[in-house]
Short mmCIF file of C-alpha atoms (C1' of nucleotides) in Angstrom, two decimals:
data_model
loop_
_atom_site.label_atom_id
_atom_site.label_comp_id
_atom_site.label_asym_id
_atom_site.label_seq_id
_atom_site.Cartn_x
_atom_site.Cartn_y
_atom_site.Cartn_z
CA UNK A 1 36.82 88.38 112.31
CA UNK A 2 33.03 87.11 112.86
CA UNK A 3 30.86 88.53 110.18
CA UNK A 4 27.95 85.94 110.37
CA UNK A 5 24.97 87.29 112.10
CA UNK A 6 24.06 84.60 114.80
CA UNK A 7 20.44 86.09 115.23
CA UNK A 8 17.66 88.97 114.35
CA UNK A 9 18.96 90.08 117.93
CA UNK A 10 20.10 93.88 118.54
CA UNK A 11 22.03 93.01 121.37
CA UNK A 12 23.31 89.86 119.56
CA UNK A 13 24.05 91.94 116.56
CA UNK A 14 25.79 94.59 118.12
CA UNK A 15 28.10 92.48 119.96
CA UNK A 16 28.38 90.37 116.28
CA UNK A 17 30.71 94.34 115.53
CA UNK A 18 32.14 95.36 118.28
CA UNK A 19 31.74 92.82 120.92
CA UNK A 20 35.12 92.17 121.60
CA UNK A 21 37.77 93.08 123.67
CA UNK A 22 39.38 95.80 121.46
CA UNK A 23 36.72 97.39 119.57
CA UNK A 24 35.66 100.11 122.11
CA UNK A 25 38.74 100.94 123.06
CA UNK A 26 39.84 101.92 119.25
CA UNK A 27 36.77 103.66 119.24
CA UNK A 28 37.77 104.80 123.03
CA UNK A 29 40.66 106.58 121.34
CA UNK A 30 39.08 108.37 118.69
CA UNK A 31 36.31 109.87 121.41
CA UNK A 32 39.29 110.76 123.24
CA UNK A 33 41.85 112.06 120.48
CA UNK A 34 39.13 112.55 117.51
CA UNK A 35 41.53 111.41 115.34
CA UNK A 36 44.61 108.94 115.43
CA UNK A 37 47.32 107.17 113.57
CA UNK A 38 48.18 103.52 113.45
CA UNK A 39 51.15 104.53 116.00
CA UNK A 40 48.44 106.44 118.08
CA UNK A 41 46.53 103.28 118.95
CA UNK A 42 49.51 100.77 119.66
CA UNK A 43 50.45 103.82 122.31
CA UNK A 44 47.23 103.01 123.97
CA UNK A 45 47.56 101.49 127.93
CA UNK A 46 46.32 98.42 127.12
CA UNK A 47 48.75 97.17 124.20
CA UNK A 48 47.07 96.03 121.72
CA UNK A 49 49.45 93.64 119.09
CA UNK A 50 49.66 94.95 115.66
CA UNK A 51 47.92 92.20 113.67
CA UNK A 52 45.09 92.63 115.97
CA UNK A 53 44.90 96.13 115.61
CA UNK A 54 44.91 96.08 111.70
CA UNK A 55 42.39 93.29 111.34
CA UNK A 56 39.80 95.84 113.71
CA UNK A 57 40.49 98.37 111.94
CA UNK A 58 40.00 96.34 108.99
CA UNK A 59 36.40 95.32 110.65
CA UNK A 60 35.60 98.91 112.11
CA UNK A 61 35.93 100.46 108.66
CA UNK A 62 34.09 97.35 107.40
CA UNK A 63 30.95 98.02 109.70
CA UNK A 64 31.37 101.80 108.86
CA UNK A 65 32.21 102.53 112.59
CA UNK A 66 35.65 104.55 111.30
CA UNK A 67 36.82 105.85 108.22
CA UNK A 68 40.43 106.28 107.13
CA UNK A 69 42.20 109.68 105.70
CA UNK A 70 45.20 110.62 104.05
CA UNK A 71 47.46 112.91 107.08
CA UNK A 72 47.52 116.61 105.48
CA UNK A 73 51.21 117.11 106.49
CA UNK A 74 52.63 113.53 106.12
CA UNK A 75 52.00 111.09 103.18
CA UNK A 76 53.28 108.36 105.22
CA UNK A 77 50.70 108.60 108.31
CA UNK A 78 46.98 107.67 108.00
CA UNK A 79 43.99 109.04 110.01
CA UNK A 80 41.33 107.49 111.18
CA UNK A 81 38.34 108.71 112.24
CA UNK A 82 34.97 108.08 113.56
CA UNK A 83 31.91 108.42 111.42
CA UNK A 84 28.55 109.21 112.81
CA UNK A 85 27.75 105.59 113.45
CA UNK A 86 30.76 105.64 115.01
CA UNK A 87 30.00 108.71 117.45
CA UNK A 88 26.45 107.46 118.12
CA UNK A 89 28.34 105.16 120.13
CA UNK A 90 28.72 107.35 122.80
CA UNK A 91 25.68 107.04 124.72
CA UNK A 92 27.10 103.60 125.26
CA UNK A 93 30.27 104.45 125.99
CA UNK A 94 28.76 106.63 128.71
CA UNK A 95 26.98 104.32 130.72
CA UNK A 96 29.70 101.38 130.63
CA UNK A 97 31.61 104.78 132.30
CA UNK A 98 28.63 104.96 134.64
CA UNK A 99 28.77 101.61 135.36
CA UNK A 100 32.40 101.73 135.93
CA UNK A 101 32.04 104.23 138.40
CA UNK A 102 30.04 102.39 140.41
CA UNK A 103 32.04 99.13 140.83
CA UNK A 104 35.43 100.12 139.96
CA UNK A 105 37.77 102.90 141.02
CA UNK A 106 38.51 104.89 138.14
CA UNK A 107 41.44 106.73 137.68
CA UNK A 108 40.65 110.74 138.75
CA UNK A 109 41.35 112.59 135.62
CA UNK A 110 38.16 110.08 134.23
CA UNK A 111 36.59 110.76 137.16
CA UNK A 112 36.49 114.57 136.91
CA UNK A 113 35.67 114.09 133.01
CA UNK A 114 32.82 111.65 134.20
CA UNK A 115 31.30 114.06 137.08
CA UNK A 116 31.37 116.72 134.42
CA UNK A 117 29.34 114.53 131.94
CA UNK A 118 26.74 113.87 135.23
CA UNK A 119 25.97 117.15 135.20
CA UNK A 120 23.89 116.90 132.05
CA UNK A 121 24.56 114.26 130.05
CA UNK A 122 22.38 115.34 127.32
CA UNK A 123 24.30 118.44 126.72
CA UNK A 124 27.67 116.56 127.16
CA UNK A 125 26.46 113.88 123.97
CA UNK A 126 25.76 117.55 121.72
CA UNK A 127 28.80 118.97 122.18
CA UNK A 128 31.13 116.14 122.33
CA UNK A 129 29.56 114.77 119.10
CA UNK A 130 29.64 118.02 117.28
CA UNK A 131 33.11 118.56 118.20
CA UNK A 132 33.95 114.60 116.66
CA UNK A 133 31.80 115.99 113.36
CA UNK A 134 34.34 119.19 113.07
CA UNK B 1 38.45 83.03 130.98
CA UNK B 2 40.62 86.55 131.28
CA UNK B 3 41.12 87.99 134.64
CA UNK B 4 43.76 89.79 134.35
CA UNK B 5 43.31 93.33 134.15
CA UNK B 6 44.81 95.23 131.19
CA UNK B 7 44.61 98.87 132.53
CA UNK B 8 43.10 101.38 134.88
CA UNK B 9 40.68 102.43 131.90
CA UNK B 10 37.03 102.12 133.19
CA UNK B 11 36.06 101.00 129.56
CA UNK B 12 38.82 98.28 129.52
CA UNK B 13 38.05 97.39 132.86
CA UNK B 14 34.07 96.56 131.76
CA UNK B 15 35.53 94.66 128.72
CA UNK B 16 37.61 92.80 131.01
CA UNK B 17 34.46 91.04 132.68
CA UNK B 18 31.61 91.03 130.42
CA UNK B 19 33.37 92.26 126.48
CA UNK B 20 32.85 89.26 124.67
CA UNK B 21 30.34 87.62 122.30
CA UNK B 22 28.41 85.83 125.00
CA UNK B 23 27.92 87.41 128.87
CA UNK B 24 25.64 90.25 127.71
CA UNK B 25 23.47 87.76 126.05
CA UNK B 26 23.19 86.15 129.23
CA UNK B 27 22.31 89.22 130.57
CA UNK B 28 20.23 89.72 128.29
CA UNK B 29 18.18 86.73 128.83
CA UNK B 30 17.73 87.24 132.45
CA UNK B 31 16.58 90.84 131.81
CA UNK B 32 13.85 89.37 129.76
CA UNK B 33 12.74 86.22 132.05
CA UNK B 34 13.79 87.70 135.34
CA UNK B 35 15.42 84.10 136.32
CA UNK B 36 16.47 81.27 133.85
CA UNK B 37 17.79 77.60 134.56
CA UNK B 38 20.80 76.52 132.58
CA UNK B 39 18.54 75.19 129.72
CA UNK B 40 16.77 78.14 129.37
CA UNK B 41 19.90 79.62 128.11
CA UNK B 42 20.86 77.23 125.99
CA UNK B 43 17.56 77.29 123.92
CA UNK B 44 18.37 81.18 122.80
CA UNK B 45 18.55 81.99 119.29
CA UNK B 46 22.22 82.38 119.76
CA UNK B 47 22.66 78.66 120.58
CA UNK B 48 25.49 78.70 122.71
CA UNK B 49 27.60 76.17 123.11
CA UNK B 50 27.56 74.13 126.77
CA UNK B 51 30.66 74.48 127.78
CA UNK B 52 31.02 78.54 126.62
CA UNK B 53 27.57 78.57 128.46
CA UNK B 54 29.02 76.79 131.44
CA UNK B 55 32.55 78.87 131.81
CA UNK B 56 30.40 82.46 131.23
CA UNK B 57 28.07 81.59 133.55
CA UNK B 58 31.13 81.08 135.98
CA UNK B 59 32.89 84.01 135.44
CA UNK B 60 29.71 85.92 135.58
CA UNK B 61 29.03 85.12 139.01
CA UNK B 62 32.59 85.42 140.26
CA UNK B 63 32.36 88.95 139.16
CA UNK B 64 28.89 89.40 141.28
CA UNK B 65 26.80 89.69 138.07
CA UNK B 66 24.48 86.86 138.32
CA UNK B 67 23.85 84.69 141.28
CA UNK B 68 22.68 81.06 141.65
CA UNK B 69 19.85 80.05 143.48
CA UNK B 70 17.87 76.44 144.01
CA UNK B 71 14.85 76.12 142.24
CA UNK B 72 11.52 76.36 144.56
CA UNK B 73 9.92 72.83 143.17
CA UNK B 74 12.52 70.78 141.66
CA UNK B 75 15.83 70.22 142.96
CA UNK B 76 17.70 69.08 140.12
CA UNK B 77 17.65 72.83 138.74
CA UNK B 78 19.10 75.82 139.46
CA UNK B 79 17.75 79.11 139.01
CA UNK B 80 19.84 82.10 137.67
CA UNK B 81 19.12 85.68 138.88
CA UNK B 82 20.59 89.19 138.09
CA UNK B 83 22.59 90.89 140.74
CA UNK B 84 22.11 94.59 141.81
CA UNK B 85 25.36 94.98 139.92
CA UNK B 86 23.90 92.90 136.69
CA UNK B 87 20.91 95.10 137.03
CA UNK B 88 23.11 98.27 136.75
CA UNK B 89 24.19 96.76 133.51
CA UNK B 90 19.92 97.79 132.34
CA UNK B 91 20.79 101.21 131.31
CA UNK B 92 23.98 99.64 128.85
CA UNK B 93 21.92 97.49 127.17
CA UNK B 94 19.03 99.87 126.32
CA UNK B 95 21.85 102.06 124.61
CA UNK B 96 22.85 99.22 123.18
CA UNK B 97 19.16 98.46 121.60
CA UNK B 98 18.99 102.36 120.64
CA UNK B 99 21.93 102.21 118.27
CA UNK B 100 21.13 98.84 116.86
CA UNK B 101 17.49 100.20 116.23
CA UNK B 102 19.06 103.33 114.09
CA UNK B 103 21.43 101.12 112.20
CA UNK B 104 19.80 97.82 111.89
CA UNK B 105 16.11 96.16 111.40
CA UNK B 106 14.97 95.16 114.63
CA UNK B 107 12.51 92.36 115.23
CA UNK B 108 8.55 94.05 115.59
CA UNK B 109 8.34 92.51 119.36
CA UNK B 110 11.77 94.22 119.71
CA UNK B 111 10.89 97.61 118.06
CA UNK B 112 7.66 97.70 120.03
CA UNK B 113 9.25 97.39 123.50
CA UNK B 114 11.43 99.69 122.27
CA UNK B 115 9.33 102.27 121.27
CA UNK B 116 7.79 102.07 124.52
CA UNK B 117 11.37 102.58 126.27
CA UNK B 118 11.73 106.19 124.51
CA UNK B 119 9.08 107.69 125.78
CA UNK B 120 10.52 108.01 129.25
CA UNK B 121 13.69 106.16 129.68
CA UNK B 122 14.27 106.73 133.29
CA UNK B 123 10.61 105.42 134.28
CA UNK B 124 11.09 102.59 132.10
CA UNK B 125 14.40 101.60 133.58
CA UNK B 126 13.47 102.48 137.49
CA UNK B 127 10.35 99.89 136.65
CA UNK B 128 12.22 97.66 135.15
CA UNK B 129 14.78 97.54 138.46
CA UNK B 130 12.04 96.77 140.72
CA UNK B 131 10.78 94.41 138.78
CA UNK B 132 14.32 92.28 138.50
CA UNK B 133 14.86 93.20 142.27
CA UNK B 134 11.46 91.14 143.29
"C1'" DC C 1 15.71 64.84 132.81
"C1'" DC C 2 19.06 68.63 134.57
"C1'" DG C 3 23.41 70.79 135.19
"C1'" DC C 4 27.34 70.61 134.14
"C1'" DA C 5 32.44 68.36 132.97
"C1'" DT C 6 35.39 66.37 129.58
"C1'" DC C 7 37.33 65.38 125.31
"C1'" DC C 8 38.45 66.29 120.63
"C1'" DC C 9 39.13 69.14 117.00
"C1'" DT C 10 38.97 73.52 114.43
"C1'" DA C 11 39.02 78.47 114.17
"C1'" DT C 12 40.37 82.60 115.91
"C1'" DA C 13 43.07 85.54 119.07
"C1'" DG C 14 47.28 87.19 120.13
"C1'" DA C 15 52.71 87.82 120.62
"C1'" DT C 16 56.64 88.67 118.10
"C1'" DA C 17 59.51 89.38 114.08
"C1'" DC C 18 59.75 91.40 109.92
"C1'" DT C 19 58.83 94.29 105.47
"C1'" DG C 20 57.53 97.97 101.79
"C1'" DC D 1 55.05 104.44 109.96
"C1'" DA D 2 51.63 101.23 108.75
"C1'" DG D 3 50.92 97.34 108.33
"C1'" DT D 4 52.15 91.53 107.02
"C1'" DA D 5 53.96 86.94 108.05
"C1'" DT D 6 54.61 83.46 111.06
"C1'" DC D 7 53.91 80.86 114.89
"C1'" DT D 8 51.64 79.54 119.27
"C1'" DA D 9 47.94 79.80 122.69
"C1'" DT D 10 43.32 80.06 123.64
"C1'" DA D 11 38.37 80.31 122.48
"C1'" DG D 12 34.81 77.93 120.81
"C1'" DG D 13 31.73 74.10 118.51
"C1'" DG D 14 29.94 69.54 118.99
"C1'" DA D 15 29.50 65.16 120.95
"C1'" DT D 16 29.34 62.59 124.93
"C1'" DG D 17 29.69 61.20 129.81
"C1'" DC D 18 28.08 61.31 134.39
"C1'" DG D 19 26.44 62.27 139.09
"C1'" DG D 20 22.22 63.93 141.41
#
DNA sequence: CCGCATCCCTATAGATACTG
DNA sequence: CAGTATCTATAGGGATGCGG
């Protein structure tokens, strides 16, 4: 993956960690799930290959976007996890979701989660980011 | 470029058209200048490559992000401008700018405008629209 | 000059098979 | 289950060409 920082940028910058194709949608996931396994993301719609999953992860945890945990039940299985750089994503992944909404059709389960966030966005952030700290 | 759409997931579905190292930086750019020729572009920090800058700038107005337009006095240029639906993209990239301000060090000129932005997001952003839409 | 298109070459992304 | 190894396709950098 790119690690060189191509300028002083923050757009540039930002997009120099996650601005791929499969970053957000890892960190998608663990909005969605608050935590997953290895298996959990390969599940994922979009089908991400193996390698490629494993060398974001790699990145993510890198750029302290996700940390990994041992599974309490299974020594086997690995959890990862956001970290608060990680969560503070969320704005962001809010208003692509607005901006979705707009120009795409979105699916209606999203759409009823999205209306919901509408409603007051700044009370959604709170209590979807304290429930990702738990 | 990708076209192909990997799922009904509004977040995938963004990625699809604009998630890689380059189109927001376009974006960027003509948030900043308002309208840019293809040169104008090409002398970013980021230097881009011609041909990257050439193929983004295609697939950014096939998705109805950008639009060309002759320039007034000379007609060997072209002038680039932001689409209502690039506009829409405003709100993205000021999220974008707030996380990279809380985990990186942002230029002054950057920090500054910035600053300014917090105070009242919405009136910043509703300005900023009319402004692009001129 | 300006806006690309083309070519060449390298680096990275990605699909698939496989392993501890 | 959580990754590597291997192989191929595509993205991307850099130079150059070329019509308007």
């Amino acid at each position: 993956m790119d690690l060189k920082k191509r300028s002083e940028c923050p757009i540039s910058s930002s997009l120099d960690v996650w601005g791929d194709k499969w970053s957000l949608l890892i960190v998608r996931d663990l909005m969605m799930c608050k935590q997953c396994t290895y298996s959990d993301f390969l599940k994922s719609d979009e089908k991400i290959a193996t390698n490629i999953l494993a060398s974001r992860l790699q990145m993510l945890e890198a750029n302290a976007i996700i940390t990994k945990e041992d599974h309490p039940q299974s020594k086997a299985k690995v959890l990862y996890k956001l970290t608060q750089k990680g969560i503070d994503l969320l704005p962001l992944m809010i208003e692509i979701n607005l901006w979705a909404d707009k120009y795409f059709t979105l699916p209606t389960d999203r759409k009823q989660l999205l209306d919901h966030v509408k409603e007051d966005k700044e009370a959604f952030i709170k209590e979807k980011t304290a429930e990702l700290l738990k």
